Coordinates of C-alpha atoms in Angstrom, one line a residue:
X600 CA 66.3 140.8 190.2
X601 CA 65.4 143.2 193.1
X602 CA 61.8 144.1 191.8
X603 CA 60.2 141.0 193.2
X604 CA 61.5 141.7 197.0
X605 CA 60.8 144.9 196.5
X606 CA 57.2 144.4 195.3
X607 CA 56.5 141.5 197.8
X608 CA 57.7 144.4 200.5
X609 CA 55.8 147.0 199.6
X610 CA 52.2 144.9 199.8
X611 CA 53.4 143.4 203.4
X612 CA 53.4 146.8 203.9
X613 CA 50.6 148.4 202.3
X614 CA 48.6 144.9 204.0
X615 CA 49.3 146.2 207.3
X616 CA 48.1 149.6 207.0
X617 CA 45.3 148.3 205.3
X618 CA 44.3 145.6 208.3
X619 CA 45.2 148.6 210.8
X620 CA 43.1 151.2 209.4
X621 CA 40.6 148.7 208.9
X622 CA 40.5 147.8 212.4
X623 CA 40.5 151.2 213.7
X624 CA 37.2 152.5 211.1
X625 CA 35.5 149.4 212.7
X626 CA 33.0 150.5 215.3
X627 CA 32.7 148.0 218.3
X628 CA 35.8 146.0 217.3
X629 CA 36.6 143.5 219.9
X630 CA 40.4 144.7 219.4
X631 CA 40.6 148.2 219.8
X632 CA 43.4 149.8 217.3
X633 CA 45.2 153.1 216.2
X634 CA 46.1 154.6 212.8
X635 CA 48.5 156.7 214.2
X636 CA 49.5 159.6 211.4
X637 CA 51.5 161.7 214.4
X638 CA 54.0 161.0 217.4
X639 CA 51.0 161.6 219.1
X640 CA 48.8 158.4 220.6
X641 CA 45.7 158.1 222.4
X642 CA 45.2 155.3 224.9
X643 CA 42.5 152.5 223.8
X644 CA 40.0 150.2 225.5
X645 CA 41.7 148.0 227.5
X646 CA 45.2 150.1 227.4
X647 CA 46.3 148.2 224.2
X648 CA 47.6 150.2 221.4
X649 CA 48.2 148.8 217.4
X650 CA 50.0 151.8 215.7
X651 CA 51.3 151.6 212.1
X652 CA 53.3 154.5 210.6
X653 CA 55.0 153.8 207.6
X654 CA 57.2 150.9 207.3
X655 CA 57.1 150.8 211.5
X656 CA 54.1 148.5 213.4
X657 CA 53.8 148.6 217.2
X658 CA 51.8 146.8 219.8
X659 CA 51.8 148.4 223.0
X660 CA 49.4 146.7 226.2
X661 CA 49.1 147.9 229.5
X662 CA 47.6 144.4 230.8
X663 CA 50.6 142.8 231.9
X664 CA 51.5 145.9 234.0
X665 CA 49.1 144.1 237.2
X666 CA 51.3 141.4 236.9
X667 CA 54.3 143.0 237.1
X668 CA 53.1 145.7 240.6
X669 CA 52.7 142.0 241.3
X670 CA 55.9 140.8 241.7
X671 CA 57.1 144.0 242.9
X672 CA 54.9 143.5 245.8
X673 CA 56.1 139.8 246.6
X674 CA 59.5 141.2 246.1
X675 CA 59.2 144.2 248.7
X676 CA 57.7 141.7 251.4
X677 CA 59.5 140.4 254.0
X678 CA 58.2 136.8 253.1
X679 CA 60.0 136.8 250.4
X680 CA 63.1 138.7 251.6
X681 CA 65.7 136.4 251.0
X682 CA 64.4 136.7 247.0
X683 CA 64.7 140.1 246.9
X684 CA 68.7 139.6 248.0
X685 CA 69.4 137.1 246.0
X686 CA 67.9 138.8 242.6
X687 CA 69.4 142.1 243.9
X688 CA 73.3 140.1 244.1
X689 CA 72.2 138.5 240.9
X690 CA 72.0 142.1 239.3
X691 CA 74.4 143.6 241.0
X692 CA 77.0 140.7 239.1
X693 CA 74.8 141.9 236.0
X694 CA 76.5 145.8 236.1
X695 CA 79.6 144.0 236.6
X696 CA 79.3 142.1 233.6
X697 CA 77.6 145.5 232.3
X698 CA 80.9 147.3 232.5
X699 CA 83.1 144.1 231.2
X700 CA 80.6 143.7 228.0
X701 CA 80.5 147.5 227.3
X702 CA 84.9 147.3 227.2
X703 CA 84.7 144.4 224.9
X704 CA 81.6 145.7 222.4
X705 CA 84.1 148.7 222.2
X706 CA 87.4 147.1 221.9
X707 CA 85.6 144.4 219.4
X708 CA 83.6 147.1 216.9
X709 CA 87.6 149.1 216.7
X710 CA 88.7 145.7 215.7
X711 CA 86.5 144.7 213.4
X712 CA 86.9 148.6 212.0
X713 CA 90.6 147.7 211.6
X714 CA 89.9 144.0 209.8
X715 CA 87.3 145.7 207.2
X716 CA 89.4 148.7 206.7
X717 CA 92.0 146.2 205.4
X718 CA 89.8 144.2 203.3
X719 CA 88.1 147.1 202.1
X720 CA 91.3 148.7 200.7
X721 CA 92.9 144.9 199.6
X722 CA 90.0 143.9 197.9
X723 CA 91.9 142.5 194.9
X724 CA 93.9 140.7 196.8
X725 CA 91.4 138.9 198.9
X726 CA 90.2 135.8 197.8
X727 CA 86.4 135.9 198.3
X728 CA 85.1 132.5 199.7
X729 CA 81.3 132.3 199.2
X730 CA 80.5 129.1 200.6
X731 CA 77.5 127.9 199.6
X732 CA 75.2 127.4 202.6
X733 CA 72.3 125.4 201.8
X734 CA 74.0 122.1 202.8
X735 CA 74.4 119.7 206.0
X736 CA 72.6 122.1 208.2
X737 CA 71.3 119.4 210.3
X738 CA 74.9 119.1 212.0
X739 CA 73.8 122.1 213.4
X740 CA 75.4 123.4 216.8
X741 CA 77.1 126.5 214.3
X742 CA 75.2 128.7 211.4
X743 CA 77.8 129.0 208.8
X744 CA 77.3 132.8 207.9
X745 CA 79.8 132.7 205.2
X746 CA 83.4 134.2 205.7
X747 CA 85.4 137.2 205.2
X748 CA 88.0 136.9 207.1
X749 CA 87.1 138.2 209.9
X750 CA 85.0 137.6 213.7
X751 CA 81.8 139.8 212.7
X752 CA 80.0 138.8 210.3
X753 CA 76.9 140.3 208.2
X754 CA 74.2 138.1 207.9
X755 CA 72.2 139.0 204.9
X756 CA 69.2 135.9 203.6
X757 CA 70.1 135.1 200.4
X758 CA 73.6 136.4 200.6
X759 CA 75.5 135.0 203.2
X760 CA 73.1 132.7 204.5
X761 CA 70.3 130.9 203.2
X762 CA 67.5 132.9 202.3
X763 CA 65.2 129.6 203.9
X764 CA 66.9 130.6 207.4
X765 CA 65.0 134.2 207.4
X766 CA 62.3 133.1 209.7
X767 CA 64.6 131.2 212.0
X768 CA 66.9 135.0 212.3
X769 CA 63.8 136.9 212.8
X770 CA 62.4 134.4 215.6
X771 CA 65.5 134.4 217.0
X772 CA 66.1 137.9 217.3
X773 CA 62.5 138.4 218.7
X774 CA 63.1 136.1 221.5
X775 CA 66.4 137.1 222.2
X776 CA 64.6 141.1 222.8
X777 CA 62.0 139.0 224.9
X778 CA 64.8 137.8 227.4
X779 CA 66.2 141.2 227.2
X780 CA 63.3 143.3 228.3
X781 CA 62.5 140.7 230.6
X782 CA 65.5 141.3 232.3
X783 CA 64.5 145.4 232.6
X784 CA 61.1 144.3 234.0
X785 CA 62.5 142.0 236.6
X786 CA 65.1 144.5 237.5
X787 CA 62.4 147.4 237.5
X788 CA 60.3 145.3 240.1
X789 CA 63.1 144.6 242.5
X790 CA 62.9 148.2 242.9
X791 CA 59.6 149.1 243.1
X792 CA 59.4 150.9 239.7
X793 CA 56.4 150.2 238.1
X794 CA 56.4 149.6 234.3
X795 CA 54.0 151.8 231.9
X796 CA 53.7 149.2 229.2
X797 CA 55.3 146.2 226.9
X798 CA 54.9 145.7 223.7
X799 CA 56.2 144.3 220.8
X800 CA 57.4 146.2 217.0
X801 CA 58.2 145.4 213.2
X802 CA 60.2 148.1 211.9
X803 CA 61.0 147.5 208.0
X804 CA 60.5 143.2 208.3
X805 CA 62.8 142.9 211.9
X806 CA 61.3 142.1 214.8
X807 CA 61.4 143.7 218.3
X808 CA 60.2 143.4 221.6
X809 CA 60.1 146.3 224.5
X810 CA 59.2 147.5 227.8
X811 CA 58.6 151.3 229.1
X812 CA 58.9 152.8 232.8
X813 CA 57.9 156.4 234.0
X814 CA 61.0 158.3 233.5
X815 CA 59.6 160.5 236.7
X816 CA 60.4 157.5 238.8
X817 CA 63.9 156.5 237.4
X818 CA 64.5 160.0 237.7
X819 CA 64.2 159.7 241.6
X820 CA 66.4 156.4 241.5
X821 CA 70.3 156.3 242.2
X822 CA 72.7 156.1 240.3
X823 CA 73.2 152.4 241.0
X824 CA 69.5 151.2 240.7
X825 CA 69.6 152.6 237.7
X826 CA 72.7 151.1 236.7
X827 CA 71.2 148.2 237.7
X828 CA 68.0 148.0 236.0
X829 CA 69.9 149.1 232.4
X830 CA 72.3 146.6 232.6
X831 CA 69.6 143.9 233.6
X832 CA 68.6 143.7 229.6
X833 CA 72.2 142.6 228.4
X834 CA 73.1 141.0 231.4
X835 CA 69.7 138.2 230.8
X836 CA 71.1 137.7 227.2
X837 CA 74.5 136.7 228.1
X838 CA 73.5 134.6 230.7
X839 CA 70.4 133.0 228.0
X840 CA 74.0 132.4 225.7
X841 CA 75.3 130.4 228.9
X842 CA 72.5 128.6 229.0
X843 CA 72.0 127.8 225.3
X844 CA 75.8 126.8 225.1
X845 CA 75.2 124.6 227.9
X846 CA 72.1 122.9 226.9
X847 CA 74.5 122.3 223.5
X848 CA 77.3 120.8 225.2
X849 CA 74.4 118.7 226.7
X850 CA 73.1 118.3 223.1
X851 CA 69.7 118.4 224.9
X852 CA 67.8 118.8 221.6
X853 CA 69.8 116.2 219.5
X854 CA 69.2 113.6 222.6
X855 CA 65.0 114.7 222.9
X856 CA 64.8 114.0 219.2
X857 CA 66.4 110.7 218.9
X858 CA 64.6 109.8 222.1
X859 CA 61.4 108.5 220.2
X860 CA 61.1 110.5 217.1
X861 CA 64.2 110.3 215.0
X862 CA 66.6 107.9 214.4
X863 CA 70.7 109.3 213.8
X864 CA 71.6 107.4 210.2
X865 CA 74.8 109.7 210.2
X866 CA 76.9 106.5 210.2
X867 CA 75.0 105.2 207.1
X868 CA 74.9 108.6 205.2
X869 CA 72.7 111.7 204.9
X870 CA 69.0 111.9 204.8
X871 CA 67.9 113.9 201.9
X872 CA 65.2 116.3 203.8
X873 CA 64.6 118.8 200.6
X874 CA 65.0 119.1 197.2
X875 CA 64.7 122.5 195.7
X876 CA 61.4 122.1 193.3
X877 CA 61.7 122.1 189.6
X878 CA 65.4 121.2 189.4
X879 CA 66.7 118.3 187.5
X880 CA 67.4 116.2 191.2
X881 CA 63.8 116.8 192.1
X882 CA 62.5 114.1 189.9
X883 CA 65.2 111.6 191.0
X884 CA 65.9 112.0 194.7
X885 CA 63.2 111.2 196.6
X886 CA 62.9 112.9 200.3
X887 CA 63.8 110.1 203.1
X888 CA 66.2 108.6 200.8
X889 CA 70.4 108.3 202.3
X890 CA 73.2 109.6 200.1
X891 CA 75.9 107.4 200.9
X892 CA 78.6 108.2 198.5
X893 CA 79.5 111.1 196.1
X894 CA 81.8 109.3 193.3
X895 CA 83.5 107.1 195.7
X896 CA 83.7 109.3 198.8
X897 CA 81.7 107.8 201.7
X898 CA 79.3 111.1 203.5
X899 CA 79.0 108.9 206.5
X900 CA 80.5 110.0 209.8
X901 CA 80.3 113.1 211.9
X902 CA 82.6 115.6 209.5
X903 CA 81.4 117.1 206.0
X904 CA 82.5 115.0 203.7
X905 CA 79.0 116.0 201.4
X906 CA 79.8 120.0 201.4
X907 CA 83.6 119.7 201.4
X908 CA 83.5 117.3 198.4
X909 CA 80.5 119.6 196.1
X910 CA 82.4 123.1 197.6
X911 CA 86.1 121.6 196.1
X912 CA 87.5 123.2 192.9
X913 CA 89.2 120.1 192.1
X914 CA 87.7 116.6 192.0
X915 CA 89.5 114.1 194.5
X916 CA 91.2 111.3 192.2
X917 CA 89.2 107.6 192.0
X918 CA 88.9 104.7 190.4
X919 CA 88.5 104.4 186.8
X920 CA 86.8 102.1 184.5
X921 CA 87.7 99.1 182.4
X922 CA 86.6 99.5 178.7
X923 CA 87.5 98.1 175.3
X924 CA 90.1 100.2 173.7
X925 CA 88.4 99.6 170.2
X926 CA 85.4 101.5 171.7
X927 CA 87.3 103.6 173.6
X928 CA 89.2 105.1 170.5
X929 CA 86.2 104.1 167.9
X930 CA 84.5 108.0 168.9
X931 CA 86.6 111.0 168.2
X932 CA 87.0 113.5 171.2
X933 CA 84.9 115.7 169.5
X934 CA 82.7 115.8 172.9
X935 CA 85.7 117.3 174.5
X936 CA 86.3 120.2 172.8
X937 CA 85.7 123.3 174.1
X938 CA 82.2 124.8 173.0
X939 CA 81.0 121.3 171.5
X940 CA 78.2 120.0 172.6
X941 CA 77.3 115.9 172.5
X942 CA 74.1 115.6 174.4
X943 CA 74.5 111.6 175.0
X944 CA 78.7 111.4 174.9
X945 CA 81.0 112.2 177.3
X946 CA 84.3 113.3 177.6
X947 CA 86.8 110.4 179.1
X948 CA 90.2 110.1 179.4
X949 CA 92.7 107.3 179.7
X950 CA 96.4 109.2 180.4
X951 CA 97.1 111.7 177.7
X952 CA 94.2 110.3 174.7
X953 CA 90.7 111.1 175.2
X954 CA 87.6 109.4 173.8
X955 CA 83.8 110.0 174.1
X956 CA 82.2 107.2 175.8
X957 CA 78.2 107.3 176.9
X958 CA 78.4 107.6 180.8
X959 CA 75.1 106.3 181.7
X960 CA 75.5 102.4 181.3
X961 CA 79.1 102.4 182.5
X962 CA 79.0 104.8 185.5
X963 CA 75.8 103.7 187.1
X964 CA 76.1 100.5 187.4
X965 CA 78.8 99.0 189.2
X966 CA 78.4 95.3 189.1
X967 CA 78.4 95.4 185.6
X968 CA 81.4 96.9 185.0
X969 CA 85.1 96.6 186.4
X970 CA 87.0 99.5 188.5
X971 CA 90.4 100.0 187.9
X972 CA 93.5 101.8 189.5
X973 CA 96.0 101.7 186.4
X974 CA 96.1 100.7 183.2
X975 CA 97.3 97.1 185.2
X976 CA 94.4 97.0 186.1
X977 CA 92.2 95.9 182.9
X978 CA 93.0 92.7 181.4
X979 CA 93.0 92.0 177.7
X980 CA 92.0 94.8 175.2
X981 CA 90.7 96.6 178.2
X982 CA 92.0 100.0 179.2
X983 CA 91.6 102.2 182.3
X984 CA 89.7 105.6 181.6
X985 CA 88.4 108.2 184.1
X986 CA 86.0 110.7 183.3
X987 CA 87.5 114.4 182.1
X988 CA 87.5 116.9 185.0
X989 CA 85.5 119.0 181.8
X990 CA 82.7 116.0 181.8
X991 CA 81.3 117.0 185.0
X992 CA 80.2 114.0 185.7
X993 CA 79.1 113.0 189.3
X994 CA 78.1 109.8 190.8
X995 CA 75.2 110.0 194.1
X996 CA 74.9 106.9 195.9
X997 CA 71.4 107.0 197.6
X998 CA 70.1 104.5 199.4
X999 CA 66.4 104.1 198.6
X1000 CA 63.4 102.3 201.3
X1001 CA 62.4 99.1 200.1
X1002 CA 65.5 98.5 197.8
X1003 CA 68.6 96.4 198.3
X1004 CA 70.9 98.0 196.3
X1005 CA 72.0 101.4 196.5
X1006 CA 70.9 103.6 193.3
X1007 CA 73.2 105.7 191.4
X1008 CA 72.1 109.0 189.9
X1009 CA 74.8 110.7 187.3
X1010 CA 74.5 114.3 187.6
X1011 CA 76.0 116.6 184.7
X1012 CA 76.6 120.3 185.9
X1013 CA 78.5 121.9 188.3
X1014 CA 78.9 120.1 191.6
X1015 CA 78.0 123.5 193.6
X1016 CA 74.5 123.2 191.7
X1017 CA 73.5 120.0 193.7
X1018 CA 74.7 121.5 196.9
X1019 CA 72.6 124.4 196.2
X1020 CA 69.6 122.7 195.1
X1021 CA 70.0 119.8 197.9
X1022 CA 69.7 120.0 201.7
X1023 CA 70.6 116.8 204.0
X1024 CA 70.2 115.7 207.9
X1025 CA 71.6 113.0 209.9
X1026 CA 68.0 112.5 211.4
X1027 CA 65.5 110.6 210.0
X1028 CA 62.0 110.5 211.0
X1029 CA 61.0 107.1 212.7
X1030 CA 57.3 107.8 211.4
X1031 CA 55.9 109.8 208.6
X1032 CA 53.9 111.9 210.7
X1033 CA 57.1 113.5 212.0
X1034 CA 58.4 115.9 209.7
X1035 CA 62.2 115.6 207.8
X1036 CA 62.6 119.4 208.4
X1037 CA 61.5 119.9 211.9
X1038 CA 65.4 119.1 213.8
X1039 CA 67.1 121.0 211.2
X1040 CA 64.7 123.9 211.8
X1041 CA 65.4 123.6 215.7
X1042 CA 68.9 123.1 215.5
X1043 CA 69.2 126.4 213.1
X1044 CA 66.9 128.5 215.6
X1045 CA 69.5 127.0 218.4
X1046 CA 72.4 128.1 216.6
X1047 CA 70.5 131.5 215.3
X1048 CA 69.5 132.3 219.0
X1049 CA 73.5 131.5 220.5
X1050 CA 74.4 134.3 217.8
X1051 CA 71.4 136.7 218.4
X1052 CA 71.4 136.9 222.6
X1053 CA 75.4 137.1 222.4
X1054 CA 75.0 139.7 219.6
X1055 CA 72.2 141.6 222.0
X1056 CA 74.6 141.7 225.0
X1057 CA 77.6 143.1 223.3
X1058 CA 75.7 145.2 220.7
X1059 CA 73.5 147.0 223.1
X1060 CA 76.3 147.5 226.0
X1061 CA 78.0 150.3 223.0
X1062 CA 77.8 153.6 223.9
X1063 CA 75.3 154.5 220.7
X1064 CA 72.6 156.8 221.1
X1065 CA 69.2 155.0 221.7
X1066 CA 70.9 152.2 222.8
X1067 CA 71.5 150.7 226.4
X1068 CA 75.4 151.4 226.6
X1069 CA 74.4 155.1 226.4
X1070 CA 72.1 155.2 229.4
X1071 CA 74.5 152.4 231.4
X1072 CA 77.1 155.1 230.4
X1073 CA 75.9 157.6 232.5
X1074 CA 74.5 156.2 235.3
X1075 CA 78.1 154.8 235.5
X1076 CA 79.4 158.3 235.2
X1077 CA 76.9 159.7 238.1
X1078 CA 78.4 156.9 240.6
X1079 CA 81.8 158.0 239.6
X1080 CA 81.1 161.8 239.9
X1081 CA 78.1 160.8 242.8
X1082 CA 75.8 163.7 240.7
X1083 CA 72.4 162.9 240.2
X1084 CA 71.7 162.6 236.4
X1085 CA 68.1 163.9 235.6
X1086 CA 66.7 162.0 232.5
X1087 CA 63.8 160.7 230.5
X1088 CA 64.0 156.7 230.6
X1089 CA 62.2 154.7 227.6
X1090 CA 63.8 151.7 227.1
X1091 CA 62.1 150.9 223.6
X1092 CA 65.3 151.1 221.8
X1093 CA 65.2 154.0 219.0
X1094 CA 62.6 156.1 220.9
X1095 CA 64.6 156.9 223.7
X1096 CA 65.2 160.9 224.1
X1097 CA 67.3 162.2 226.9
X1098 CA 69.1 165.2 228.5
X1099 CA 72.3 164.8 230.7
X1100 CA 73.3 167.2 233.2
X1101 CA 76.5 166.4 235.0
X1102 CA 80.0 167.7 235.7
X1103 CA 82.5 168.6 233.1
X1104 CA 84.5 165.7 232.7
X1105 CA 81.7 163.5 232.8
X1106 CA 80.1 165.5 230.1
X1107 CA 83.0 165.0 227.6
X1108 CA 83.9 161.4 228.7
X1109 CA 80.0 160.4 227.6
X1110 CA 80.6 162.9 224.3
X1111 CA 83.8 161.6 223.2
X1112 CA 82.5 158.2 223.7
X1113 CA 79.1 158.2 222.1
X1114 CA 80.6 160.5 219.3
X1115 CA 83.5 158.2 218.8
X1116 CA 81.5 154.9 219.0
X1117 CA 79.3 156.2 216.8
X1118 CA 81.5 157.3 213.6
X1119 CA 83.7 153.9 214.0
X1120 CA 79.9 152.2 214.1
X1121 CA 78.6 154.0 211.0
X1122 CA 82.2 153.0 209.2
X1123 CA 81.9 149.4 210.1
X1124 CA 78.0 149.1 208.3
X1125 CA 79.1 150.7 205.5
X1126 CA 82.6 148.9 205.1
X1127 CA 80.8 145.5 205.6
X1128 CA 78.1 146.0 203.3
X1129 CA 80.7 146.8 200.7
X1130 CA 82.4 143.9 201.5
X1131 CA 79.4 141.6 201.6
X1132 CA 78.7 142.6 197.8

């Protein structure tokens, strides 16, 4: 089961090194490259460096570094003085908020340390919920990650979400880096520390963006300008979340979309946008089509009447069907015995007698046959049967273009199948040339980038090593103690080396810290990986 992945991993791989190497051999190539086989690294025509070593890739330029002495030079004028205040306020809030996230990251990882212990060493007695996710994701202002019971969640394509939402993580998480280094470089220019280079990586298939100063210069910086231009990264990804929660409460994206593109038919049903290929529904549910009812559950409206309906372990009660109790009682049961198999029968029931009935003529086609509530309800010979929860036997209402009537297809399976194999929207494209996928694809990435930028501030404010918490960590220290704190700043996260030199009790507050952070950390990855399996 794990060959393929690992296979289709291991030529992305072996691809790269192969373009890279290629690139470099190439004499007079208009993109200059690197094999890098060492730590070592040469600088290229035109300062831009491609370096692959093993299952890490890394872009590095030096052209936007004009751009950014740039804006330190606007900044430092007196003509733009009043900028220069405002941004250095703005930062100034962003240590603040520095010092807030860093006490929640650590007061939220002991928590989460405390919920996973618990379900770790209750396992039995937990009752594992794996919803299935490939459903309504076009009522998208959340990603439903799946639940364990507790606020963190791991998010693993394929396993707790949908493996279709891996592109919409990994852009997510890019951007949200982008916003966060942006913040550094804004922060670096507002005092007059120039950047060395930006760049962009791929380390095993995640994503990352990053930006390097001369640790010479932050080395000269106080305390506080260092604070500030640390704390600038997580501070521009929680106020990104503000933003993006904003622009939801607006529901910017849902009103730009219905604006001229797409047209809400939540109040008619769901759009079907995909059917998984090669299943049983692809041949008879047609993309563009509504569902309107499953059995005799409307999936109108704004709640999730489709998913909570498929995801149920017991079918809601409905309506039964008038038959003749001559043909009712005419077939024996056989059909609904355990381990029989009747290919055209199925199993009904009518109180405590069952019968085998075939399902297609009187399920799908309701104006040919009479509902009932009771037995009451039938006149005549007539009596009231309902198919046998073992049957599994569901009814999809879907509302096809250019027909009157709605269509009924009768599924036979398990009802988690079809919400598996099916994914619906309550957009529908005005024209064909707009795609059926593109606002659920948008509304994921929105809900993908909330959880990423949030993720980024309170993730990188912990006191890890390589992280920004640990370099925000002492630069807070060295205000408190007012000693200078010679280091070596790289604020590519994972390449970052440093030495501290302070006073005692700064030394072990940092140690305790980082060393305690760390072991609860490593705990929490392995206790939720366990618990994700």
């Amino acid at each position: 089961m794990l060959a393929l992945p690992f296979i289709l991993f291991s030529l992305f791989w072996a691809a790269i090194h192969a373009v890279v190497h290629s690139l470099n051999s190439e004499k007079g190539s208009l993109l200059p490259t690197e094999l890098r086989s060492s730590r070592s690294s040469r600088k290229l025509r035109g300062g831009t460096h491609v370096t692959a070593r093993y299952l890490h890739l890394k872009i590095e330029s030096s052209a936007w570094n004009r751009y950014h002495d740039g804006l330190a030079g606007k900044l430092g004028s007196r003509r733009f003085q009043r900028s220069n205040k405002t941004l250095g306020y703005f930062y100034d809030a962003g240590v603040a908020f520095g010092v807030f996230g860093m006490l929640c990251a650590i007061g939220l990882l002991l928590w989460t340390c405390a919920n996973l212990f618990t379900e770790t060493f209750h396992r039995d007695s937990v009752v594992e919920i794996h919803r299935v996710v490939k459903r309504d994701i076009q009522d998208a202002s959340h990603v439903d990650v799946g639940r364990s019971g507790g606020f963190v969640q791991a998010i693993i394509p394929g396993v707790t979400v949908p493996f279709s939402h891996i592109i919409p993580i990994f852009l997510a998480i890019f951007l949200s880096q982008v916003v966060h280094e942006v913040g550094h470089a804004v922060s670096g220019a507002l005092e007059s520390v120039p950047i060395n280079s930006v760049g962009a990586a791929l380390t095993l298939v995640i994503p990352s963006a990053f930006v390097t100063f001369p640790g010479s210069l932050l080395e000269t910086l106080k305390p506080a300008s260092r604070a500030r231009i640390i704390a600038a990264g997580p501070w521009h990804n929680a106020v990104f979340w503000v933003v993006l929660v904003f622009l939801g409460w607006l529901r910017l994206s849902y009103h730009g979309l219905t604006l001229f593109a797409y047209e809400d038919i939540s109040g008619l049903g769901r759009v079907v946008l995909d059917v998984e290929s090669g299943t049983a529904l692809d041949e008879y549910l047609p993309k563009g089509s509504i569902v309107t009812q499953l059995d005799d559950v409307p999936v109108n409206g704004t709640d999730d009447a489709w998913g909570n309906y498929l995801a149920a372990s017991r079918p809601s009660p409905s309506e039964g069907w008038c038959v003749e109790k001559d043909v009712f009682f005419e077939t024996p049961g056989s059909c609904c015995l355990e381990g029989v198999a009747v290919s055209l029968l199925s199993c009904f029931t009518t109180g405590s007698d069952t019968g085998c009935l075939d399902a297609v003529p009187l399920l799908t086609k309701p104006k040919e046959n009479v509902r009932c509530d009771s037995m009451s309800g039938c006149e005549g010979n007539a009596i009231c049967v309902r198919p046998a929860e073992s049957a599994q036997l569901l009814r999809i209402s879907v509302q096809v273009a250019g027909q009157e009537d709605d269509e009924i297809i009768l599924w036979r399976g398990p009802k988690k199948e079809v919400l598996q194999q099916v994914q619906l929207g309550t957009l529908r494209a005005r024209l064909s040339l707009f795609s059926l996928m593109l606002p659920s694809i948008l509304f994921v990435l929105e809900g993908y980038l909330k959880m990423t930028t949030l993720s980024l501030y309170l993730f990188n404010l912990l006191p890890l090593p390589y992280l920004d918490g640990s370099r925000f960590l002492e630069a807070l220290l060295s205000m408190a103690s007012r000693t200078q704190v010679p280091d070596t700043y790289d604020l590519e996260m994972g390449i970052n080396i440093s030495r501290h030199v302070g006073t005692g009790w700064t030394v072990r507050i940092e140690k305790t810290l980082r060393v305690g952070t760390t072991v609860v950390f490593i705990m929490c990855v392995l206790m939720a990986g366990w618990n994700s399996f």
